[in-house]
Structures are given as structure tokens and as C-alpha cells.
Amino acid sequence: MDWTKLPQKMLVCEVGPRDGLQSEKQHLTIDQKLELINLAVAAGCKVVEVGSFVSPKAIPQMADTDELCKLLPQVEGVEYRGLIFNLKGLKRAEAAGLKKCQLTVSASKGHCLANMNKTPEEAVASFAECVEYANEHGIALCAAMATSFGCPIDGHVPFEQVVSVAKCLSEMGIKEITLADTTGMANPRQVYQYMVDIQKLIPDADFGLHFHNTRGLGLANVMAGLEAGIVRFDASYAGTGGCPFAPGASGNIATEDLINMCNETGIETGIDIDKYLELGRKVEEYVGGKRSSALLRAGKCSDIVAKNKK
């Protein structure tokens, strides 16, 4: 690890309201969801993925996303985004008042065929109508590439396949692209090499990363991404979440753990860690039980020292 390569700042996107809650058995009310979003924003979070516009039969936890978005307070400098899969979802997001949406496609062929009955490249081609509509209506689009590092069907995902899908997105005009480790199969060496190389091959794209902590490598993978020059990362409050369409996917990296690691290593996030700990505790209260956040269990280093000095 070359510590001199680490950036001074990081942008954290809170995906708890969507990716964190979509697999939870306990369905939160709109008021509870709105409270958690407001607490994240009050703590300094500038990007929040508030929900997804999908069939309520597929993901009932997201059935109230349309109504939730209409209640979101507009805060200067804060970006709300919603997950969509097609033009119908995009129009729903627009009607709910969102100005940014994220399309998603699997980088691996097996996962994409199983869930969309299309190859990844065919799936991206089907996004053309969304791009055209978004351009005409002033809606910003970004994209997430699921199973970018490992697939529950295909196993290892070749770098060439990841580049192929990312190039399709970039050539379509979608420049903000997040590579997601949906089932926690990535390792730091792989992450570093993929991100160094893909930025050279597609220099006009803005890449981000989304990690799950399935096998305990989530934050190590973040460090590898940081060393490769990536400064945008997704995380979920209290470490909630998983993917209902990817067998074996467990919780995301916990936002509190990510912020704490940044604080300890001198990387600025602009987010108040104490407020986020309060948020994490509220999340666990609402979902009913502890999740994967290490910081919620152990507390900050400074708190332990202060306690023992008394």
C-alpha cells in the first residue's frame, strides 16, 4: 500500500434506504424511512439512494418509494437518486420529483441472462430509450454494474468483460459508473488492478465502487480502490442490506465503519461520525436487531480511551 497515493477527500453515497432495506424482513414505514434519510443528510451525507422504482411484487420493501420521494425535503447540495430498470421506472421517478436515476446491469453474463434474459451488452442497448427520455426531460443518469468482480453463477468475472459493459455505458452517454461487488467476492489486489486499468481505458468516465462485506474484505477493498484513485463509494447505514437477485449476497459495508476508517486515516468525508452512530442505532432499532457494523459494536477508539481515563 502506497499511502502517498490516497486521496484527501472521499464522497460517500448512502444506499441504506434502498440497498440496505430491500432485503430486510421488517418493512419500515414511510415516516421511518424519511427520518433515516433526514438524519443522514443532517450528518453531512451529500448523496442518498432513496429507493427503487420496481414492481412491488418483486421487492415489496420498495413499494412506497414514489410516495416517499414526494416528501423528501430539498436541501442545497444534497443529491437524491433512485434505482430504475427501464423507462417505466424512469417515468415513475420523474413523477415523484427525482432529478437523478441509476440504471443497473450485471457485468457477468450468467447473472444478466438469469435476471434479464439478455447479455450485459444487450441489456445496456435496451437503456437507449431511457437515455433519450432523460436527456429530453433534464434527468441525470448514472449506472451500476452488479457482479463486476465475481458472480454467483459464473464465478470470476474477467476484466475484459467488465470493460466491455462499461464502454457500452460510456458510449451511450452514461459517464458516472459504479462497479459493484454484489456478493462480496472481490479481493483488494483485484480491485486495485481493475480500477487502475479501467480508468486508463475509459478516461472520460467517473468510476465509483460498491462493496459488500460478505467475506470481511469490504473495507480492505475500499482501501485498494482509494489507492487506485477512486473517490466515490457506496455504503449502507448499520451494514444493512443484500441483493434479492444474487444468492449469497449479505450486508453492504457499514457507512459508520467507512467514515471511521477515513477519519482514522486522514481522509475527509464531511460527515459527522457521532451523528452517524446515532443514525445506525436508530436503523437497528427499526429493523429489529444488530447488523454488521463494527463501530456500533465497539465504538470509536477515542471513546474507549476517554472512558478508561475516568
mmCIF file of C-alpha atoms in Angstrom:
data_model
loop_
_atom_site.group_PDB
_atom_site.id
_atom_site.type_symbol
_atom_site.label_atom_id
_atom_site.label_comp_id
_atom_site.label_asym_id
_atom_site.label_seq_id
_atom_site.Cartn_x
_atom_site.Cartn_y
_atom_site.Cartn_z
ATOM 1 C CA MET A 1 0.000 0.000 0.000
ATOM 2 C CA ASP A 2 1.404 3.358 -1.068
ATOM 3 C CA TRP A 3 -0.133 5.736 1.456
ATOM 4 C CA THR A 4 1.016 8.751 -0.529
ATOM 5 C CA LYS A 5 -1.452 7.784 -3.264
ATOM 6 C CA LEU A 6 -4.520 8.055 -1.033
ATOM 7 C CA PRO A 7 -6.844 10.977 -1.826
ATOM 8 C CA GLN A 8 -7.565 13.659 0.739
ATOM 9 C CA LYS A 9 -11.345 13.502 0.263
ATOM 10 C CA MET A 10 -13.989 10.856 -0.404
ATOM 11 C CA LEU A 11 -17.635 11.112 -1.462
ATOM 12 C CA VAL A 12 -19.891 8.694 0.405
ATOM 13 C CA CYS A 13 -23.234 7.689 -1.064
ATOM 14 C CA GLU A 14 -25.696 6.358 1.494
ATOM 15 C CA VAL A 15 -27.541 3.429 -0.112
ATOM 16 C CA GLY A 16 -29.249 2.202 3.075
ATOM 17 C CA PRO A 17 -32.731 3.442 2.140
ATOM 18 C CA ARG A 18 -32.580 1.271 -0.991
ATOM 19 C CA ASP A 19 -29.950 -1.464 -0.891
ATOM 20 C CA GLY A 20 -29.955 -1.624 2.887
ATOM 21 C CA LEU A 21 -33.693 -2.046 3.372
ATOM 22 C CA GLN A 22 -34.673 -4.017 0.277
ATOM 23 C CA SER A 23 -33.820 -7.376 1.849
ATOM 24 C CA GLU A 24 -34.929 -6.651 5.423
ATOM 25 C CA LYS A 25 -37.856 -8.696 6.714
ATOM 26 C CA GLN A 26 -39.076 -5.736 8.726
ATOM 27 C CA HIS A 27 -40.778 -3.281 6.366
ATOM 28 C CA LEU A 28 -40.264 0.284 7.542
ATOM 29 C CA THR A 29 -42.970 2.914 7.313
ATOM 30 C CA ILE A 30 -42.586 5.970 5.120
ATOM 31 C CA ASP A 31 -42.128 8.121 8.227
ATOM 32 C CA GLN A 32 -39.323 5.861 9.454
ATOM 33 C CA LYS A 33 -37.589 5.858 6.073
ATOM 34 C CA LEU A 34 -37.888 9.616 5.811
ATOM 35 C CA GLU A 35 -36.494 10.055 9.320
ATOM 36 C CA LEU A 36 -33.429 7.947 8.484
ATOM 37 C CA ILE A 37 -32.796 9.882 5.258
ATOM 38 C CA ASN A 38 -33.087 13.195 7.080
ATOM 39 C CA LEU A 39 -30.664 12.012 9.774
ATOM 40 C CA ALA A 40 -28.124 11.011 7.107
ATOM 41 C CA VAL A 41 -28.401 14.412 5.442
ATOM 42 C CA ALA A 42 -28.175 16.210 8.789
ATOM 43 C CA ALA A 43 -24.946 14.291 9.477
ATOM 44 C CA GLY A 44 -23.441 15.662 6.277
ATOM 45 C CA CYS A 45 -24.178 12.973 3.681
ATOM 46 C CA LYS A 46 -24.460 14.595 0.230
ATOM 47 C CA VAL A 47 -25.713 11.650 -1.864
ATOM 48 C CA VAL A 48 -28.565 9.359 -0.828
ATOM 49 C CA GLU A 49 -30.072 6.496 -2.812
ATOM 50 C CA VAL A 50 -33.620 6.773 -1.535
ATOM 51 C CA GLY A 51 -35.300 3.746 -3.094
ATOM 52 C CA SER A 52 -36.068 1.837 -6.266
ATOM 53 C CA PHE A 53 -38.877 2.039 -8.795
ATOM 54 C CA VAL A 54 -39.609 -1.620 -9.348
ATOM 55 C CA SER A 55 -42.599 -3.922 -9.128
ATOM 56 C CA PRO A 56 -43.882 -4.120 -5.534
ATOM 57 C CA LYS A 57 -44.355 -7.849 -6.116
ATOM 58 C CA ALA A 58 -40.631 -8.230 -6.791
ATOM 59 C CA ILE A 59 -39.418 -6.061 -3.898
ATOM 60 C CA PRO A 60 -42.313 -5.172 -1.558
ATOM 61 C CA GLN A 61 -39.961 -3.220 0.734
ATOM 62 C CA MET A 62 -39.724 -0.579 -2.006
ATOM 63 C CA ALA A 63 -43.447 -0.349 -2.763
ATOM 64 C CA ASP A 64 -43.765 3.142 -1.264
ATOM 65 C CA THR A 65 -40.777 4.762 -2.993
ATOM 66 C CA ASP A 66 -42.990 7.009 -5.162
ATOM 67 C CA GLU A 67 -44.754 8.467 -2.134
ATOM 68 C CA LEU A 68 -41.528 8.734 -0.137
ATOM 69 C CA CYS A 69 -39.790 10.777 -2.827
ATOM 70 C CA LYS A 70 -42.596 13.313 -2.888
ATOM 71 C CA LEU A 71 -41.934 14.001 0.810
ATOM 72 C CA LEU A 72 -38.157 14.481 0.561
ATOM 73 C CA PRO A 73 -37.032 17.941 1.704
ATOM 74 C CA GLN A 74 -34.928 19.756 -0.865
ATOM 75 C CA VAL A 75 -31.569 20.547 0.715
ATOM 76 C CA GLU A 76 -28.965 22.564 -1.160
ATOM 77 C CA GLY A 77 -26.016 20.456 -2.185
ATOM 78 C CA VAL A 78 -27.770 17.137 -1.482
ATOM 79 C CA GLU A 79 -28.457 14.667 -4.291
ATOM 80 C CA TYR A 80 -31.256 12.127 -4.085
ATOM 81 C CA ARG A 81 -31.261 9.285 -6.584
ATOM 82 C CA GLY A 82 -33.475 6.298 -7.285
ATOM 83 C CA LEU A 83 -32.777 2.930 -8.865
ATOM 84 C CA ILE A 84 -34.595 2.087 -12.103
ATOM 85 C CA PHE A 85 -34.525 -0.777 -14.592
ATOM 86 C CA ASN A 86 -36.443 0.654 -17.532
ATOM 87 C CA LEU A 87 -38.331 3.601 -18.990
ATOM 88 C CA LYS A 88 -41.412 2.868 -16.875
ATOM 89 C CA GLY A 89 -39.324 3.205 -13.738
ATOM 90 C CA LEU A 90 -37.735 6.396 -15.025
ATOM 91 C CA LYS A 91 -41.114 7.993 -15.640
ATOM 92 C CA ARG A 92 -42.257 6.988 -12.159
ATOM 93 C CA ALA A 93 -39.144 8.589 -10.682
ATOM 94 C CA GLU A 94 -39.753 11.768 -12.655
ATOM 95 C CA ALA A 95 -43.371 11.938 -11.472
ATOM 96 C CA ALA A 96 -42.141 11.518 -7.891
ATOM 97 C CA GLY A 97 -39.828 14.513 -8.302
ATOM 98 C CA LEU A 98 -36.399 12.891 -8.654
ATOM 99 C CA LYS A 99 -33.809 14.506 -10.889
ATOM 100 C CA LYS A 100 -31.308 11.624 -10.885
ATOM 101 C CA CYS A 101 -31.733 7.917 -11.520
ATOM 102 C CA GLN A 102 -29.423 4.934 -11.584
ATOM 103 C CA LEU A 103 -29.745 2.140 -14.110
ATOM 104 C CA THR A 104 -28.325 -1.244 -13.242
ATOM 105 C CA VAL A 105 -26.911 -4.086 -15.282
ATOM 106 C CA SER A 106 -24.920 -7.183 -14.372
ATOM 107 C CA ALA A 107 -21.368 -7.233 -15.692
ATOM 108 C CA SER A 108 -21.321 -11.037 -15.695
ATOM 109 C CA LYS A 109 -23.125 -12.852 -18.487
ATOM 110 C CA GLY A 110 -24.612 -15.598 -16.316
ATOM 111 C CA HIS A 111 -26.205 -13.235 -13.805
ATOM 112 C CA CYS A 112 -27.534 -10.910 -16.508
ATOM 113 C CA LEU A 113 -29.055 -13.754 -18.513
ATOM 114 C CA ALA A 114 -30.640 -15.226 -15.383
ATOM 115 C CA ASN A 115 -32.223 -11.933 -14.296
ATOM 116 C CA MET A 116 -32.825 -10.010 -17.537
ATOM 117 C CA ASN A 117 -32.726 -12.760 -20.183
ATOM 118 C CA LYS A 118 -30.163 -10.645 -22.032
ATOM 119 C CA THR A 119 -26.417 -10.440 -22.281
ATOM 120 C CA PRO A 120 -24.943 -7.430 -20.457
ATOM 121 C CA GLU A 121 -24.305 -5.660 -23.759
ATOM 122 C CA GLU A 122 -27.883 -6.315 -24.919
ATOM 123 C CA ALA A 123 -29.191 -5.037 -21.593
ATOM 124 C CA VAL A 124 -27.232 -1.792 -21.938
ATOM 125 C CA ALA A 125 -28.528 -1.353 -25.502
ATOM 126 C CA SER A 126 -32.079 -1.522 -24.104
ATOM 127 C CA PHE A 127 -31.288 1.537 -21.972
ATOM 128 C CA ALA A 128 -31.251 3.749 -25.092
ATOM 129 C CA GLU A 129 -34.861 4.861 -24.628
ATOM 130 C CA CYS A 130 -34.115 5.822 -21.012
ATOM 131 C CA VAL A 131 -31.118 7.902 -22.078
ATOM 132 C CA GLU A 132 -33.147 9.665 -24.756
ATOM 133 C CA TYR A 133 -36.010 10.398 -22.371
ATOM 134 C CA ALA A 134 -33.685 11.570 -19.595
ATOM 135 C CA ASN A 135 -31.871 13.948 -21.958
ATOM 136 C CA GLU A 136 -35.174 15.414 -23.144
ATOM 137 C CA HIS A 137 -36.520 15.899 -19.608
ATOM 138 C CA GLY A 138 -33.431 17.100 -17.740
ATOM 139 C CA ILE A 139 -32.896 13.973 -15.673
ATOM 140 C CA ALA A 140 -29.351 12.855 -14.857
ATOM 141 C CA LEU A 141 -28.495 9.189 -15.299
ATOM 142 C CA CYS A 142 -25.779 7.075 -13.732
ATOM 143 C CA ALA A 143 -25.272 3.326 -13.797
ATOM 144 C CA ALA A 144 -24.270 0.483 -11.504
ATOM 145 C CA MET A 145 -22.637 -2.691 -12.795
ATOM 146 C CA ALA A 146 -23.554 -5.582 -10.495
ATOM 147 C CA THR A 147 -21.294 -8.642 -10.167
ATOM 148 C CA SER A 148 -18.304 -6.709 -11.514
ATOM 149 C CA PHE A 149 -15.737 -8.728 -9.554
ATOM 150 C CA GLY A 150 -17.423 -12.068 -9.003
ATOM 151 C CA CYS A 151 -20.654 -13.812 -9.946
ATOM 152 C CA PRO A 152 -22.637 -16.499 -8.093
ATOM 153 C CA ILE A 153 -23.200 -18.210 -11.446
ATOM 154 C CA ASP A 154 -20.032 -17.561 -13.472
ATOM 155 C CA GLY A 155 -17.544 -17.211 -10.636
ATOM 156 C CA HIS A 156 -14.629 -14.939 -11.584
ATOM 157 C CA VAL A 157 -15.624 -12.109 -13.946
ATOM 158 C CA PRO A 158 -12.856 -11.363 -16.479
ATOM 159 C CA PHE A 159 -11.642 -7.789 -16.610
ATOM 160 C CA GLU A 160 -12.304 -7.697 -20.363
ATOM 161 C CA GLN A 161 -15.981 -8.397 -19.728
ATOM 162 C CA VAL A 162 -16.207 -5.565 -17.183
ATOM 163 C CA VAL A 163 -14.565 -3.154 -19.636
ATOM 164 C CA SER A 164 -16.920 -4.216 -22.422
ATOM 165 C CA VAL A 165 -20.011 -3.336 -20.391
ATOM 166 C CA ALA A 166 -18.523 -0.088 -19.058
ATOM 167 C CA LYS A 167 -17.609 1.005 -22.587
ATOM 168 C CA CYS A 168 -21.172 0.366 -23.750
ATOM 169 C CA LEU A 169 -22.478 2.595 -20.961
ATOM 170 C CA SER A 170 -19.919 5.331 -21.598
ATOM 171 C CA GLU A 171 -20.526 5.361 -25.349
ATOM 172 C CA MET A 172 -24.247 5.703 -24.646
ATOM 173 C CA GLY A 173 -23.504 8.852 -22.662
ATOM 174 C CA ILE A 174 -23.683 7.457 -19.132
ATOM 175 C CA LYS A 175 -20.405 8.589 -17.609
ATOM 176 C CA GLU A 176 -20.963 8.026 -13.872
ATOM 177 C CA ILE A 177 -20.432 4.293 -13.467
ATOM 178 C CA THR A 178 -20.233 2.290 -10.240
ATOM 179 C CA LEU A 179 -18.664 -1.163 -10.184
ATOM 180 C CA ALA A 180 -20.456 -3.292 -7.609
ATOM 181 C CA ASP A 181 -19.183 -6.354 -5.752
ATOM 182 C CA THR A 182 -22.703 -7.678 -5.268
ATOM 183 C CA THR A 183 -21.841 -10.918 -3.488
ATOM 184 C CA GLY A 184 -18.615 -9.866 -1.745
ATOM 185 C CA MET A 185 -16.308 -11.924 -3.960
ATOM 186 C CA ALA A 186 -13.732 -9.200 -4.711
ATOM 187 C CA ASN A 187 -10.254 -9.007 -3.214
ATOM 188 C CA PRO A 188 -8.016 -5.930 -2.797
ATOM 189 C CA ARG A 189 -5.453 -6.908 -5.412
ATOM 190 C CA GLN A 190 -8.184 -7.485 -7.996
ATOM 191 C CA VAL A 191 -9.947 -4.228 -7.123
ATOM 192 C CA TYR A 192 -6.759 -2.200 -7.396
ATOM 193 C CA GLN A 193 -5.773 -3.648 -10.768
ATOM 194 C CA TYR A 194 -9.267 -3.448 -12.275
ATOM 195 C CA MET A 195 -9.699 0.182 -11.262
ATOM 196 C CA VAL A 196 -6.235 1.324 -12.346
ATOM 197 C CA ASP A 197 -6.660 -0.305 -15.747
ATOM 198 C CA ILE A 198 -10.284 0.632 -16.437
ATOM 199 C CA GLN A 199 -9.619 4.325 -15.789
ATOM 200 C CA LYS A 200 -6.862 4.232 -18.400
ATOM 201 C CA LEU A 201 -9.111 2.526 -20.958
ATOM 202 C CA ILE A 202 -12.180 4.734 -20.330
ATOM 203 C CA PRO A 203 -10.673 8.028 -19.109
ATOM 204 C CA ASP A 204 -13.830 10.110 -19.569
ATOM 205 C CA ALA A 205 -15.872 8.017 -17.112
ATOM 206 C CA ASP A 206 -16.356 8.816 -13.417
ATOM 207 C CA PHE A 207 -15.976 5.489 -11.632
ATOM 208 C CA GLY A 208 -17.205 4.606 -8.168
ATOM 209 C CA LEU A 209 -17.285 1.412 -6.101
ATOM 210 C CA HIS A 210 -19.916 -0.514 -4.171
ATOM 211 C CA PHE A 211 -18.790 -3.273 -1.808
ATOM 212 C CA HIS A 212 -20.488 -5.901 0.296
ATOM 213 C CA ASN A 213 -18.712 -7.278 3.349
ATOM 214 C CA THR A 214 -19.761 -10.884 2.797
ATOM 215 C CA ARG A 215 -16.288 -12.303 3.454
ATOM 216 C CA GLY A 216 -14.871 -9.496 5.574
ATOM 217 C CA LEU A 217 -12.926 -7.757 2.789
ATOM 218 C CA GLY A 218 -15.196 -4.761 2.294
ATOM 219 C CA LEU A 219 -13.024 -2.037 3.821
ATOM 220 C CA ALA A 220 -9.815 -3.620 2.508
ATOM 221 C CA ASN A 221 -11.340 -3.356 -0.952
ATOM 222 C CA VAL A 222 -12.180 0.293 -0.294
ATOM 223 C CA MET A 223 -8.536 0.980 0.529
ATOM 224 C CA ALA A 224 -7.492 -0.723 -2.698
ATOM 225 C CA GLY A 225 -9.954 1.433 -4.607
ATOM 226 C CA LEU A 226 -8.663 4.579 -2.915
ATOM 227 C CA GLU A 227 -5.093 3.696 -3.828
ATOM 228 C CA ALA A 228 -6.262 3.294 -7.428
ATOM 229 C CA GLY A 229 -7.648 6.831 -7.349
ATOM 230 C CA ILE A 230 -11.360 6.159 -6.788
ATOM 231 C CA VAL A 231 -13.051 8.716 -4.516
ATOM 232 C CA ARG A 232 -16.748 7.746 -4.682
ATOM 233 C CA PHE A 233 -18.048 4.837 -2.590
ATOM 234 C CA ASP A 234 -21.446 3.424 -1.642
ATOM 235 C CA ALA A 235 -22.189 2.262 1.890
ATOM 236 C CA SER A 236 -25.248 1.357 3.947
ATOM 237 C CA TYR A 237 -26.145 2.521 7.434
ATOM 238 C CA ALA A 238 -25.541 -0.132 10.115
ATOM 239 C CA GLY A 239 -24.253 -2.503 7.424
ATOM 240 C CA THR A 240 -27.779 -3.437 6.372
ATOM 241 C CA GLY A 241 -28.685 -4.988 3.075
ATOM 242 C CA GLY A 242 -28.054 -7.559 0.435
ATOM 243 C CA CYS A 243 -29.342 -8.348 -3.032
ATOM 244 C CA PRO A 244 -32.565 -10.342 -3.535
ATOM 245 C CA PHE A 245 -31.400 -11.261 -7.044
ATOM 246 C CA ALA A 246 -27.949 -12.551 -6.044
ATOM 247 C CA PRO A 247 -27.835 -15.683 -3.877
ATOM 248 C CA GLY A 248 -25.290 -15.338 -1.084
ATOM 249 C CA ALA A 249 -25.235 -11.547 -1.022
ATOM 250 C CA SER A 250 -25.064 -10.198 2.522
ATOM 251 C CA GLY A 251 -24.844 -6.732 4.001
ATOM 252 C CA ASN A 252 -23.093 -3.774 2.470
ATOM 253 C CA ILE A 253 -20.097 -2.186 4.122
ATOM 254 C CA ALA A 254 -21.399 -0.123 7.024
ATOM 255 C CA THR A 255 -21.373 3.616 6.476
ATOM 256 C CA GLU A 256 -20.203 4.233 10.054
ATOM 257 C CA ASP A 257 -17.268 1.861 9.556
ATOM 258 C CA LEU A 258 -16.311 3.567 6.297
ATOM 259 C CA ILE A 259 -16.442 7.041 7.840
ATOM 260 C CA ASN A 260 -14.467 5.864 10.867
ATOM 261 C CA MET A 261 -11.756 4.339 8.674
ATOM 262 C CA CYS A 262 -11.497 7.582 6.739
ATOM 263 C CA ASN A 263 -11.281 9.623 9.935
ATOM 264 C CA GLU A 264 -8.535 7.380 11.300
ATOM 265 C CA THR A 265 -6.514 7.583 8.069
ATOM 266 C CA GLY A 266 -6.962 11.302 7.464
ATOM 267 C CA ILE A 267 -9.423 11.151 4.549
ATOM 268 C CA GLU A 268 -12.149 13.778 4.674
ATOM 269 C CA THR A 269 -15.793 12.753 4.150
ATOM 270 C CA GLY A 270 -17.567 15.817 5.531
ATOM 271 C CA ILE A 271 -19.792 13.539 7.616
ATOM 272 C CA ASP A 272 -20.214 13.702 11.393
ATOM 273 C CA ILE A 273 -19.376 10.258 12.760
ATOM 274 C CA ASP A 274 -21.199 10.781 16.070
ATOM 275 C CA LYS A 275 -24.421 11.675 14.270
ATOM 276 C CA TYR A 276 -23.982 8.638 12.082
ATOM 277 C CA LEU A 277 -23.603 6.381 15.089
ATOM 278 C CA GLU A 278 -26.928 7.722 16.342
ATOM 279 C CA LEU A 279 -28.406 7.003 12.913
ATOM 280 C CA GLY A 280 -27.011 3.464 12.928
ATOM 281 C CA ARG A 281 -28.559 2.737 16.310
ATOM 282 C CA LYS A 282 -31.907 4.040 15.066
ATOM 283 C CA VAL A 283 -31.648 1.798 11.987
ATOM 284 C CA GLU A 284 -31.029 -1.289 14.139
ATOM 285 C CA GLU A 285 -33.953 -0.327 16.348
ATOM 286 C CA TYR A 286 -36.249 -0.131 13.326
ATOM 287 C CA VAL A 287 -35.083 -3.296 11.530
ATOM 288 C CA GLY A 288 -35.027 -5.252 14.774
ATOM 289 C CA GLY A 289 -31.558 -6.371 15.740
ATOM 290 C CA LYS A 290 -27.861 -5.864 15.144
ATOM 291 C CA ARG A 291 -26.359 -5.914 11.680
ATOM 292 C CA SER A 292 -22.716 -5.915 10.533
ATOM 293 C CA SER A 293 -21.465 -2.512 11.706
ATOM 294 C CA ALA A 294 -18.290 -2.981 13.751
ATOM 295 C CA LEU A 295 -18.334 0.588 15.027
ATOM 296 C CA LEU A 296 -21.800 0.201 16.503
ATOM 297 C CA ARG A 297 -20.463 -2.752 18.498
ATOM 298 C CA ALA A 298 -17.052 -1.428 19.557
ATOM 299 C CA GLY A 299 -17.423 2.359 19.499
ATOM 300 C CA LYS A 300 -14.784 4.866 18.415
ATOM 301 C CA CYS A 301 -11.207 4.476 19.626
ATOM 302 C CA SER A 302 -11.357 7.903 21.221
ATOM 303 C CA ASP A 303 -14.479 6.977 23.209
ATOM 304 C CA ILE A 304 -12.799 3.890 24.659
ATOM 305 C CA VAL A 305 -9.726 5.885 25.673
ATOM 306 C CA ALA A 306 -11.840 8.610 27.262
ATOM 307 C CA LYS A 307 -13.870 6.028 29.166
ATOM 308 C CA ASN A 308 -10.800 4.311 30.557
ATOM 309 C CA LYS A 309 -9.251 7.618 31.712
ATOM 310 C CA LYS A 310 -12.163 8.314 34.023
#
